[in-house]
Amino acid sequence: MKENYFDTVAKEWNTPQRQSTNEDIKEIILDGFEKSSLSDMKALEIGAGDGILALLLSKYFNKIDCVDSSEGMREECLRNKEKFSADNIFVYDEGFLENTTEKYGLIYSHKAFHHIVDVEGELKLLRKVVATGGKLYLIDFCTIPSEFHKDFPNFDGHDGFSKEEIHTYFENTGWKLTNYEIIRYGKKDDIEYEVFLAVGEPK
Ligand SMILES: C[S@@+](CC[C@H](N)C(=O)[O-])C[C@H]1O[C@@H](n2cnc3c(N)ncnc32)[C@H](O)[C@@H]1O
C-alpha cells in the first residue's frame, strides 16, 4: 500500500510558523461572522491535519467535526484535543462525509483542497452537508509552479487554483462564489505564492 506522506510528518507538523499562520486564519474566518451567532453553529473542517486551527476555533462553535485522510494526522488531532480538553472536537476519516446526516453552518478548509484529486466530487459532498444559509470557507494556494511540491513524494494533487478554476468548480457543484480575495503572501524555497479565500454559499 502507498505510504501516506502526512502520516510520516504528522508528529512534527505543528511548527511555530504553522501555529502563527493558523492564528491568522482563525481571525480571518471569525471576521466573517458575528461571534455571538456561532455558539449554536456546527462546523466541519476538511483536511484538518493535527487540528490546530480547529482547536483555536473550537471555543466559538457548538462543535467542530474534523475530517482528515491521514491516520497519523488524526492521531495528532486526537492527542491535541485531549491535551487542550477540547471536548467539542470530533475526528473522522474521509469516509465520514458519505454517511453523515449532520448539517453545518460553516464548512472550512485550509491548504487541503490542492491535495484532493477529485475537487468537484468533494464539493458535491460538502454541498449535501451544508445547512440552509451555511457557508463554505475555502482557503488554499493560488496557482503555483509544479516545483512547489517537488519534495512531496508522488504528488498527485493540484498546483494551486486560479480564481477561474474555483469559480468553475463552484458553478459545477451547486455553490455560488460570494467572495474571493487574496489573504496571504508567502515564499517557500524562492517560490513566491499567494493564498486565496473563496467563500461559497449554496445556490
Ligand atoms: C497541507 S496539509 C494541511 C493541514 C492543515 N489544514 C494545516 O493547514 O496545517 C493537507 C491535509 O489534508 C489532508 N487530506 C488530503 N487529502 C484529503 C482528503 N481527500 N480528505 C480529507 N483530508 C485530506 C492531509 O492528510 C493533510 O492533513
mmCIF file of N, CA and C in Angstrom, residues 80-154:
data_model
loop_
_atom_site.group_PDB
_atom_site.id
_atom_site.type_symbol
_atom_site.label_atom_id
_atom_site.label_comp_id
_atom_site.label_asym_id
_atom_site.label_seq_id
_atom_site.Cartn_x
_atom_site.Cartn_y
_atom_site.Cartn_z
ATOM 1 N N ASN A 80 -4.086 16.332 20.471
ATOM 2 C CA ASN A 80 -4.237 17.766 20.774
ATOM 3 C C ASN A 80 -5.593 18.061 21.420
ATOM 4 N N LYS A 81 -6.602 17.363 20.929
ATOM 5 C CA LYS A 81 -7.937 17.521 21.544
ATOM 6 C C LYS A 81 -7.875 17.190 23.043
ATOM 7 N N GLU A 82 -7.222 16.041 23.366
ATOM 8 C CA GLU A 82 -7.104 15.640 24.780
ATOM 9 C C GLU A 82 -6.293 16.659 25.553
ATOM 10 N N LYS A 83 -5.139 17.046 24.964
ATOM 11 C CA LYS A 83 -4.216 17.950 25.648
ATOM 12 C C LYS A 83 -4.905 19.257 26.049
ATOM 13 N N PHE A 84 -5.750 19.757 25.152
ATOM 14 C CA PHE A 84 -6.383 21.053 25.416
ATOM 15 C C PHE A 84 -7.852 20.893 25.850
ATOM 16 N N SER A 85 -8.234 19.669 26.209
ATOM 17 C CA SER A 85 -9.599 19.379 26.673
ATOM 18 C C SER A 85 -10.665 20.018 25.778
ATOM 19 N N ALA A 86 -10.475 19.859 24.490
ATOM 20 C CA ALA A 86 -11.446 20.421 23.535
ATOM 21 C C ALA A 86 -12.515 19.355 23.264
ATOM 22 N N ASP A 87 -13.471 19.286 24.181
ATOM 23 C CA ASP A 87 -14.452 18.195 24.130
ATOM 24 C C ASP A 87 -15.405 18.300 22.948
ATOM 25 N N ASN A 88 -15.464 19.466 22.312
ATOM 26 C CA ASN A 88 -16.408 19.628 21.194
ATOM 27 C C ASN A 88 -15.722 19.461 19.832
ATOM 28 N N ILE A 89 -14.532 18.828 19.826
ATOM 29 C CA ILE A 89 -13.887 18.483 18.554
ATOM 30 C C ILE A 89 -14.009 16.976 18.351
ATOM 31 N N PHE A 90 -14.394 16.577 17.139
ATOM 32 C CA PHE A 90 -14.540 15.161 16.814
ATOM 33 C C PHE A 90 -13.749 14.890 15.533
ATOM 34 N N VAL A 91 -13.174 13.709 15.444
ATOM 35 C CA VAL A 91 -12.205 13.446 14.372
ATOM 36 C C VAL A 91 -12.640 12.229 13.553
ATOM 37 N N TYR A 92 -12.631 12.391 12.236
ATOM 38 C CA TYR A 92 -13.109 11.327 11.345
ATOM 39 C C TYR A 92 -12.204 11.185 10.129
ATOM 40 N N ASP A 93 -12.293 9.997 9.498
ATOM 41 C CA ASP A 93 -11.610 9.854 8.208
ATOM 42 C C ASP A 93 -12.535 10.351 7.097
ATOM 43 N N GLU A 94 -12.038 10.308 5.856
ATOM 44 C CA GLU A 94 -12.765 10.958 4.763
ATOM 45 C C GLU A 94 -14.076 10.229 4.410
ATOM 46 N N GLY A 95 -14.235 8.984 4.874
ATOM 47 C CA GLY A 95 -15.481 8.259 4.604
ATOM 48 C C GLY A 95 -16.672 8.862 5.336
ATOM 49 N N PHE A 96 -16.394 9.653 6.341
ATOM 50 C CA PHE A 96 -17.433 10.284 7.163
ATOM 51 C C PHE A 96 -18.459 11.044 6.311
ATOM 52 N N LEU A 97 -17.965 11.754 5.296
ATOM 53 C CA LEU A 97 -18.856 12.630 4.521
ATOM 54 C C LEU A 97 -19.940 11.862 3.778
ATOM 55 N N GLU A 98 -19.640 10.633 3.399
ATOM 56 C CA GLU A 98 -20.606 9.826 2.652
ATOM 57 C C GLU A 98 -21.776 9.417 3.554
ATOM 58 N N ASN A 99 -21.527 9.348 4.855
ATOM 59 C CA ASN A 99 -22.506 8.727 5.760
ATOM 60 C C ASN A 99 -23.211 9.691 6.711
ATOM 61 N N THR A 100 -22.624 10.865 6.936
ATOM 62 C CA THR A 100 -23.208 11.726 7.965
ATOM 63 C C THR A 100 -24.561 12.317 7.531
ATOM 64 N N THR A 101 -25.406 12.551 8.531
ATOM 65 C CA THR A 101 -26.667 13.249 8.260
ATOM 66 C C THR A 101 -26.612 14.656 8.869
ATOM 67 N N GLU A 102 -25.442 15.032 9.398
ATOM 68 C CA GLU A 102 -25.258 16.344 10.028
ATOM 69 C C GLU A 102 -25.320 17.462 8.979
ATOM 70 N N LYS A 103 -25.739 18.660 9.421
ATOM 71 C CA LYS A 103 -25.706 19.852 8.544
ATOM 72 C C LYS A 103 -24.893 20.922 9.259
ATOM 73 N N TYR A 104 -24.038 21.605 8.498
ATOM 74 C CA TYR A 104 -23.087 22.543 9.100
ATOM 75 C C TYR A 104 -23.344 23.981 8.665
ATOM 76 N N GLY A 105 -23.272 24.883 9.625
ATOM 77 C CA GLY A 105 -23.371 26.307 9.318
ATOM 78 C C GLY A 105 -22.093 26.842 8.700
ATOM 79 N N LEU A 106 -20.974 26.212 9.051
ATOM 80 C CA LEU A 106 -19.686 26.593 8.449
ATOM 81 C C LEU A 106 -18.918 25.331 8.080
ATOM 82 N N ILE A 107 -18.479 25.303 6.830
ATOM 83 C CA ILE A 107 -17.524 24.280 6.386
ATOM 84 C C ILE A 107 -16.275 25.042 5.966
ATOM 85 N N TYR A 108 -15.126 24.641 6.464
ATOM 86 C CA TYR A 108 -13.906 25.365 6.098
ATOM 87 C C TYR A 108 -12.762 24.401 5.852
ATOM 88 N N SER A 109 -11.768 24.910 5.121
ATOM 89 C CA SER A 109 -10.629 24.067 4.779
ATOM 90 C C SER A 109 -9.425 24.957 4.513
ATOM 91 N N HIS A 110 -8.290 24.592 5.110
ATOM 92 C CA HIS A 110 -7.079 25.396 4.938
ATOM 93 C C HIS A 110 -5.969 24.546 4.313
ATOM 94 N N LYS A 111 -5.568 24.903 3.110
ATOM 95 C CA LYS A 111 -4.448 24.267 2.399
ATOM 96 C C LYS A 111 -4.587 22.749 2.288
ATOM 97 N N ALA A 112 -5.807 22.289 2.134
ATOM 98 C CA ALA A 112 -6.024 20.843 1.959
ATOM 99 C C ALA A 112 -6.564 20.518 0.570
ATOM 100 N N PHE A 113 -7.345 21.432 -0.019
ATOM 101 C CA PHE A 113 -8.014 21.082 -1.274
ATOM 102 C C PHE A 113 -7.043 20.772 -2.410
ATOM 103 N N HIS A 114 -5.853 21.381 -2.401
ATOM 104 C CA HIS A 114 -4.937 21.078 -3.517
ATOM 105 C C HIS A 114 -4.407 19.644 -3.426
ATOM 106 N N HIS A 115 -4.669 18.978 -2.297
ATOM 107 C CA HIS A 115 -4.302 17.560 -2.171
ATOM 108 C C HIS A 115 -5.467 16.643 -2.535
ATOM 109 N N ILE A 116 -6.625 17.205 -2.764
ATOM 110 C CA ILE A 116 -7.807 16.391 -3.057
ATOM 111 C C ILE A 116 -7.929 16.276 -4.576
ATOM 112 N N VAL A 117 -7.766 15.063 -5.086
ATOM 113 C CA VAL A 117 -7.707 14.880 -6.537
ATOM 114 C C VAL A 117 -9.048 15.263 -7.165
ATOM 115 N N ASP A 118 -10.139 14.724 -6.618
ATOM 116 C CA ASP A 118 -11.468 14.968 -7.200
ATOM 117 C C ASP A 118 -12.146 16.143 -6.467
ATOM 118 N N VAL A 119 -11.762 17.345 -6.871
ATOM 119 C CA VAL A 119 -12.272 18.545 -6.196
ATOM 120 C C VAL A 119 -13.791 18.652 -6.350
ATOM 121 N N GLU A 120 -14.284 18.394 -7.558
ATOM 122 C CA GLU A 120 -15.737 18.535 -7.761
ATOM 123 C C GLU A 120 -16.507 17.500 -6.938
ATOM 124 N N GLY A 121 -15.977 16.280 -6.862
ATOM 125 C CA GLY A 121 -16.623 15.238 -6.055
ATOM 126 C C GLY A 121 -16.714 15.679 -4.605
ATOM 127 N N GLU A 122 -15.621 16.258 -4.102
ATOM 128 C CA GLU A 122 -15.594 16.713 -2.702
ATOM 129 C C GLU A 122 -16.604 17.855 -2.491
ATOM 130 N N LEU A 123 -16.615 18.812 -3.425
ATOM 131 C CA LEU A 123 -17.529 19.955 -3.269
ATOM 132 C C LEU A 123 -18.997 19.505 -3.323
ATOM 133 N N LYS A 124 -19.258 18.483 -4.140
ATOM 134 C CA LYS A 124 -20.649 17.965 -4.189
ATOM 135 C C LYS A 124 -21.024 17.333 -2.851
ATOM 136 N N LEU A 125 -20.083 16.592 -2.235
ATOM 137 C CA LEU A 125 -20.360 16.002 -0.919
ATOM 138 C C LEU A 125 -20.617 17.109 0.112
ATOM 139 N N LEU A 126 -19.809 18.160 0.043
ATOM 140 C CA LEU A 126 -19.944 19.251 1.019
ATOM 141 C C LEU A 126 -21.264 19.997 0.826
ATOM 142 N N ARG A 127 -21.678 20.104 -0.434
ATOM 143 C CA ARG A 127 -22.959 20.779 -0.724
ATOM 144 C C ARG A 127 -24.118 20.065 -0.026
ATOM 145 N N LYS A 128 -23.986 18.733 0.129
ATOM 146 C CA LYS A 128 -25.061 17.953 0.765
ATOM 147 C C LYS A 128 -25.101 18.154 2.273
ATOM 148 N N VAL A 129 -23.988 18.584 2.873
ATOM 149 C CA VAL A 129 -23.961 18.664 4.339
ATOM 150 C C VAL A 129 -23.961 20.110 4.856
ATOM 151 N N VAL A 130 -24.117 21.072 3.942
ATOM 152 C CA VAL A 130 -24.181 22.465 4.406
ATOM 153 C C VAL A 130 -25.617 22.776 4.850
ATOM 154 N N ALA A 131 -25.729 23.512 5.956
ATOM 155 C CA ALA A 131 -27.061 23.898 6.445
ATOM 156 C C ALA A 131 -27.634 25.000 5.551
ATOM 157 N N THR A 132 -28.927 25.194 5.607
ATOM 158 C CA THR A 132 -29.550 26.314 4.897
ATOM 159 C C THR A 132 -28.909 27.605 5.410
ATOM 160 N N GLY A 133 -28.436 28.441 4.503
ATOM 161 C CA GLY A 133 -27.783 29.692 4.907
ATOM 162 C C GLY A 133 -26.339 29.493 5.366
ATOM 163 N N GLY A 134 -25.845 28.271 5.263
ATOM 164 C CA GLY A 134 -24.467 27.994 5.686
ATOM 165 C C GLY A 134 -23.437 28.480 4.673
ATOM 166 N N LYS A 135 -22.160 28.440 5.093
ATOM 167 C CA LYS A 135 -21.097 28.965 4.232
ATOM 168 C C LYS A 135 -19.933 27.992 4.132
ATOM 169 N N LEU A 136 -19.253 28.087 3.002
ATOM 170 C CA LEU A 136 -18.010 27.338 2.789
ATOM 171 C C LEU A 136 -16.859 28.339 2.720
ATOM 172 N N TYR A 137 -15.855 28.159 3.565
ATOM 173 C CA TYR A 137 -14.647 28.980 3.513
ATOM 174 C C TYR A 137 -13.514 28.095 3.008
ATOM 175 N N LEU A 138 -13.162 28.305 1.757
ATOM 176 C CA LEU A 138 -12.100 27.502 1.153
ATOM 177 C C LEU A 138 -10.836 28.357 1.025
ATOM 178 N N ILE A 139 -9.794 27.927 1.727
ATOM 179 C CA ILE A 139 -8.537 28.687 1.756
ATOM 180 C C ILE A 139 -7.443 27.789 1.211
ATOM 181 N N ASP A 140 -6.760 28.272 0.161
ATOM 182 C CA ASP A 140 -5.716 27.416 -0.427
ATOM 183 C C ASP A 140 -4.788 28.276 -1.309
ATOM 184 N N PHE A 141 -3.834 27.604 -1.920
ATOM 185 C CA PHE A 141 -2.871 28.309 -2.761
ATOM 186 C C PHE A 141 -3.488 28.741 -4.081
ATOM 187 N N CYS A 142 -3.153 29.963 -4.515
ATOM 188 C CA CYS A 142 -3.387 30.335 -5.906
ATOM 189 C C CYS A 142 -2.409 29.494 -6.747
ATOM 190 N N THR A 143 -2.534 29.597 -8.055
ATOM 191 C CA THR A 143 -1.690 28.771 -8.929
ATOM 192 C C THR A 143 -0.206 28.907 -8.572
ATOM 193 N N ILE A 144 0.452 27.761 -8.439
ATOM 194 C CA ILE A 144 1.884 27.722 -8.075
ATOM 195 C C ILE A 144 2.618 26.842 -9.082
ATOM 196 N N PRO A 145 3.930 27.073 -9.259
ATOM 197 C CA PRO A 145 4.662 26.189 -10.170
ATOM 198 C C PRO A 145 4.762 24.772 -9.605
ATOM 199 N N SER A 146 4.913 23.784 -10.496
ATOM 200 C CA SER A 146 4.909 22.392 -10.019
ATOM 201 C C SER A 146 6.109 22.087 -9.117
ATOM 202 N N GLU A 147 7.202 22.894 -9.221
ATOM 203 C CA GLU A 147 8.370 22.677 -8.323
ATOM 204 C C GLU A 147 7.976 22.846 -6.858
ATOM 205 N N PHE A 148 6.891 23.527 -6.614
ATOM 206 C CA PHE A 148 6.469 23.778 -5.231
ATOM 207 C C PHE A 148 6.352 22.473 -4.440
ATOM 208 N N HIS A 149 5.868 21.436 -5.113
ATOM 209 C CA HIS A 149 5.676 20.151 -4.427
ATOM 210 C C HIS A 149 6.743 19.126 -4.812
ATOM 211 N N LYS A 150 7.929 19.617 -5.224
ATOM 212 C CA LYS A 150 8.953 18.679 -5.722
ATOM 213 C C LYS A 150 9.417 17.705 -4.646
ATOM 214 N N ASP A 151 9.364 18.106 -3.384
ATOM 215 C CA ASP A 151 9.808 17.209 -2.313
ATOM 216 C C ASP A 151 8.679 16.353 -1.748
ATOM 217 N N PHE A 152 7.498 16.517 -2.311
ATOM 218 C CA PHE A 152 6.350 15.741 -1.827
ATOM 219 C C PHE A 152 6.288 14.450 -2.640
ATOM 220 N N PRO A 153 6.460 13.289 -1.982
ATOM 221 C CA PRO A 153 6.535 12.038 -2.750
ATOM 222 C C PRO A 153 5.248 11.758 -3.539
ATOM 223 N N ASN A 154 5.392 11.491 -4.827
ATOM 224 C CA ASN A 154 4.258 11.115 -5.703
ATOM 225 C C ASN A 154 3.085 12.094 -5.617
#
